Structure formats: structure tokens, C-alpha cells
Short mmCIF file of C-alpha atoms in Angstrom, two decimals:
data_model
loop_
_atom_site.label_atom_id
_atom_site.label_comp_id
_atom_site.label_asym_id
_atom_site.label_seq_id
_atom_site.Cartn_x
_atom_site.Cartn_y
_atom_site.Cartn_z
CA MET Q 1 122.08 56.90 137.41
CA LYS Q 2 121.15 59.11 134.35
CA ASN Q 3 123.29 61.90 132.69
CA TYR Q 4 121.56 65.19 132.24
CA THR Q 5 124.68 66.73 132.00
CA LYS Q 6 124.33 66.72 128.36
CA LEU Q 7 120.09 67.54 128.03
CA PRO Q 8 121.64 71.86 128.14
CA LEU Q 9 123.71 71.42 125.47
CA TYR Q 10 119.99 69.70 123.25
CA LEU Q 11 117.88 71.87 124.31
CA PHE Q 12 120.11 75.13 123.40
CA ALA Q 13 120.56 72.82 119.37
CA ALA Q 14 116.53 72.44 119.11
CA LEU Q 15 116.09 76.09 120.10
CA GLY Q 16 118.59 77.12 117.51
CA PHE Q 17 117.29 75.36 115.11
CA ALA Q 18 113.99 76.60 115.79
CA PHE Q 19 114.68 80.30 115.74
CA ALA Q 20 116.97 79.58 112.26
CA SER Q 21 113.78 78.05 111.01
CA CYS Q 22 110.89 80.79 111.59
CA GLU Q 23 113.64 83.56 109.80
CA SER Q 24 112.84 84.49 106.34
CA GLU Q 25 114.88 84.03 103.54
CA ASP Q 26 113.21 85.70 101.51
CA PRO Q 27 112.76 88.92 103.31
CA VAL Q 28 109.36 90.76 100.89
CA GLU Q 29 110.78 94.01 100.60
CA GLU Q 30 107.87 96.55 100.79
CA ASN Q 31 106.82 99.52 99.20
CA ASP Q 32 106.04 101.90 102.43
CA GLY Q 33 103.45 105.25 101.50
CA GLU Q 34 105.26 108.70 101.70
CA VAL Q 35 105.33 110.69 104.67
CA ILE Q 36 103.95 114.21 103.02
CA THR Q 37 103.48 117.88 104.68
CA ASP Q 38 102.69 119.72 101.64
CA VAL Q 39 100.80 119.61 99.10
CA THR Q 40 100.25 122.81 96.69
CA LEU Q 41 98.09 122.80 94.30
CA THR Q 42 99.07 125.81 90.70
CA PHE Q 43 96.97 126.73 88.75
CA GLN Q 44 97.67 129.18 85.33
CA GLU Q 45 94.57 129.77 83.88
CA MET Q 46 95.22 128.77 79.85
CA ASP Q 47 93.57 130.43 76.71
CA GLU Q 48 91.85 128.36 73.95
CA SER Q 49 94.97 127.66 72.16
CA ASN Q 50 96.43 126.67 75.60
CA ASN Q 51 98.84 129.36 75.98
CA PRO Q 52 99.19 130.62 79.00
CA VAL Q 53 97.17 134.14 80.15
CA GLY Q 54 98.65 135.97 83.22
CA SER Q 55 100.02 134.42 86.31
CA PRO Q 56 100.22 131.47 88.03
CA PHE Q 57 99.15 131.07 91.23
CA SER Q 58 99.15 128.20 94.53
CA PHE Q 59 96.98 127.00 97.16
CA THR Q 60 98.62 125.02 99.98
CA ALA Q 61 97.39 122.55 102.92
CA SER Q 62 99.76 121.44 104.88
CA ASP Q 63 100.71 120.03 108.30
CA PRO Q 64 104.37 120.38 110.25
CA GLN Q 65 103.67 116.31 111.28
CA GLY Q 66 103.11 115.01 107.98
CA ILE Q 67 99.54 114.88 106.45
CA GLU Q 68 98.35 111.80 106.51
CA VAL Q 69 95.30 109.71 106.01
CA GLY Q 70 92.79 111.52 107.44
CA GLY Q 71 94.48 114.31 109.27
CA SER Q 72 94.05 117.41 110.54
CA PRO Q 73 95.77 119.88 108.08
CA THR Q 74 96.11 123.53 107.44
CA ILE Q 75 94.13 124.12 104.09
CA GLU Q 76 93.77 126.47 102.00
CA THR Q 77 91.03 128.07 100.12
CA VAL Q 78 90.72 127.09 96.25
CA THR Q 79 89.67 130.51 94.45
CA LEU Q 80 89.01 129.65 90.89
CA THR Q 81 87.40 131.65 87.96
CA ARG Q 82 84.33 130.61 85.98
CA GLY Q 83 84.62 129.32 82.71
CA LYS Q 84 88.79 129.70 83.21
CA THR Q 85 90.25 126.44 81.75
CA TYR Q 86 93.48 126.00 84.03
CA LEU Q 87 96.95 123.87 83.72
CA MET Q 88 96.34 122.41 87.70
CA THR Q 89 99.93 121.36 88.75
CA ILE Q 90 100.82 119.23 92.17
CA GLU Q 91 104.37 119.46 93.81
CA VAL Q 92 103.90 117.30 96.72
CA TYR Q 93 106.73 117.56 100.03
CA ASN Q 94 107.99 116.30 102.76
CA SER Q 95 109.86 118.73 105.18
CA ILE Q 96 110.71 117.00 107.93
CA GLU Q 97 113.56 114.71 105.87
CA ASP Q 98 113.06 117.95 103.18
CA GLU Q 99 112.10 115.90 99.90
CA ASP Q 100 110.89 116.41 96.87
CA ILE Q 101 108.09 113.85 96.93
CA THR Q 102 107.14 115.40 93.51
CA GLU Q 103 110.30 114.11 92.09
CA GLU Q 104 110.07 110.66 93.56
CA ILE Q 105 106.42 110.73 91.99
CA GLU Q 106 107.54 110.83 88.50
CA GLU Q 107 110.65 108.23 88.93
CA GLU Q 108 108.11 106.30 89.82
CA ALA Q 109 104.73 106.86 87.83
CA ASP Q 110 103.94 103.17 87.54
CA GLU Q 111 103.80 103.46 90.97
CA HIS Q 112 102.11 106.13 91.69
CA GLN Q 113 98.35 107.74 90.40
CA PHE Q 114 96.18 111.40 91.16
CA TYR Q 115 92.75 110.97 91.33
CA PHE Q 116 90.31 113.82 91.78
CA LEU Q 117 86.92 113.57 93.63
CA GLY Q 118 83.82 115.70 95.35
CA SER Q 119 81.72 117.19 95.37
CA GLY Q 120 82.65 119.32 92.48
CA PHE Q 121 83.28 116.76 89.90
CA ASP Q 122 80.29 115.05 90.91
CA SER Q 123 78.73 118.18 89.95
CA ASN Q 124 80.11 119.36 86.87
CA ILE Q 125 81.00 122.63 88.42
CA LEU Q 126 85.12 120.86 87.23
CA SER Q 127 86.19 118.78 84.34
CA ILE Q 128 89.91 117.23 84.68
CA SER Q 129 92.05 115.47 82.59
CA TYR Q 130 95.76 114.25 83.14
CA ALA Q 131 98.09 115.92 81.75
CA ASP Q 132 101.60 114.66 81.93
CA PRO Q 133 104.22 113.97 79.28
CA ASP Q 134 103.60 111.02 77.21
CA GLY Q 135 100.53 110.48 77.97
CA ILE Q 136 101.03 108.58 81.06
CA ALA Q 137 98.08 108.57 83.71
CA LEU Q 138 100.03 110.36 87.10
CA GLY Q 139 98.02 113.69 87.77
CA LEU Q 140 101.17 115.39 88.77
CA ARG Q 141 99.90 117.63 85.30
CA ASN Q 142 96.21 118.01 85.04
CA MET Q 143 93.90 120.11 82.52
CA LEU Q 144 90.95 121.64 84.72
CA THR Q 145 88.12 123.71 83.02
CA VAL Q 146 85.61 125.32 85.50
CA SER Q 147 81.43 125.74 83.86
CA SER Q 148 80.95 128.72 83.08
CA SER Q 149 77.37 128.18 85.19
CA PRO Q 150 78.64 126.55 88.19
CA GLY Q 151 75.51 127.09 89.52
CA THR Q 152 76.74 127.63 93.30
CA ASN Q 153 79.64 129.69 94.20
CA ASN Q 154 81.14 126.81 96.78
CA THR Q 155 82.06 123.57 96.29
CA GLN Q 156 84.94 120.36 96.47
CA MET Q 157 88.20 119.11 94.91
CA ARG Q 158 89.38 116.29 96.91
CA VAL Q 159 92.90 115.13 95.97
CA VAL Q 160 94.16 111.51 95.80
CA LEU Q 161 97.05 109.71 95.58
CA ARG Q 162 97.64 106.37 95.61
CA HIS Q 163 100.54 103.97 95.32
CA ASP Q 164 100.72 100.49 94.27
CA LEU Q 165 97.81 100.44 92.06
CA ASP Q 166 96.94 98.19 89.13
CA LYS Q 167 96.57 101.21 86.33
CA ASN Q 168 95.79 98.63 84.10
CA SER Q 169 92.86 97.41 86.11
CA PRO Q 170 89.68 98.95 84.85
CA GLY Q 171 88.57 102.24 85.37
CA ALA Q 172 91.29 103.68 86.79
CA ASP Q 173 92.88 105.38 84.18
CA ASP Q 174 89.35 107.19 84.46
CA PRO Q 175 90.81 110.90 87.22
CA ASN Q 176 87.17 110.93 88.94
CA PHE Q 177 87.39 107.07 89.13
CA ALA Q 178 85.62 107.13 92.62
CA ASN Q 179 86.24 102.90 93.15
CA PHE Q 180 89.96 103.71 93.16
CA VAL Q 181 89.86 101.54 95.76
CA GLN Q 182 89.59 98.33 93.00
CA ALA Q 183 92.62 99.17 91.92
CA GLY Q 184 94.67 98.24 94.65
CA GLY Q 185 97.31 99.72 96.43
CA GLU Q 186 97.16 102.13 99.27
CA SER Q 187 96.39 106.51 99.88
CA ASP Q 188 98.98 108.53 100.41
CA LEU Q 189 97.54 111.20 100.76
CA ASP Q 190 93.34 111.61 100.94
CA ILE Q 191 92.63 115.59 101.03
CA THR Q 192 89.79 118.02 100.19
CA PHE Q 193 90.72 121.95 99.16
CA PRO Q 194 87.63 123.87 99.44
CA VAL Q 195 86.96 125.59 96.48
CA VAL Q 196 85.57 129.12 96.34
CA ILE Q 197 83.94 130.33 92.03
CA ASN Q 198 84.04 133.44 91.40
#
């Protein structure tokens, strides 16, 4: 007569070994995209000597559930004046967690970068350059110039925030880099502001 009483013990041991061998010994740490509920663009007019003129003014895009790529946030229309140059700063916030994402982006500047696209730049109505400290290509601070003869009063500015990109990739240091996907990474933000030129 065969002894089947030891069979379940062998099965449990084999199954335990199989599950243990499937576990990763070195889990890969993921850099998840940021949850963003509010994006604020603040404009400070600058004179020819880069001195501020007047008071800054701001425009916001927001969604209390979180702005996702392709989402439907409430977006204010940006109003600018032809022939003017502005210092444009960006603030990013997560109201769900009461967290200032701007600080995290600044601390992880080597992993993040803003790109500025859309009809305003395609048609040269708007031109932009990074103005972050130490010459880093990040996009939290930018010099934005409005054409003195834009040809139209209505245009658009698309703001894209990428993370985990290769900043050494060819073209990645251009704030208008239309092929930013080639630099790798993922988008934390992709939103288009309507722009009116007065």
C-alpha cells in the first residue's frame, strides 16, 4: 500500500518555493506622475532693462479632481499686450493633498522640464526663453515676448510638463521642442491656455 499522507506536505513546499522565486529581490522604484489640481501663470511686465513695470497679474487652470492629460479643467484666458516682454512664472499645486508641487519640481529640476507649444509660438506671435536660476532648462521662470504686430488677437499657449526625460537628448533644451517625446519621460501636465493679444 502506498503512503499518500506526505503528498500534501510536498505540494505545499513546492508551491511555497514557486511563489518565493516569483518575488523580485530588487523592486524598481517608480517615479509616479504628479497629481496637479491648479496651474497658475503669473506675468510681470519688464522694460528694456529687465526692470519690472506695474503689478504682476495671473491666470489659472484648475480642476478639483486633478488635471489629467486630456482632462477638462476650467481655464482662464490669458490676456497680454502686443510688443511687451514679460517674466512668466509658473506655480503648480495639488489642493487634494494641500501640496505645493512647484517646490518639488524645483528640487527635482534634473527630472522635470516645461515645454511651450501651440499656435502662439508656431506663428511667432509669442517667443519664450528659459530664465531659471543658474541657466538650468526647467521653465518655472521664463521670458515671454509678444510680437508688436501679431496679425491676430487670438492664439493659444500649450504648457507641457515632462518628468524623467533625458535632458541631454538633442533639442531637449529648447522650450519650444515640439518633439519632446523623443527625450523620453512622461507628461505630468499638458494643458492649453487661450491667449488674447490687446
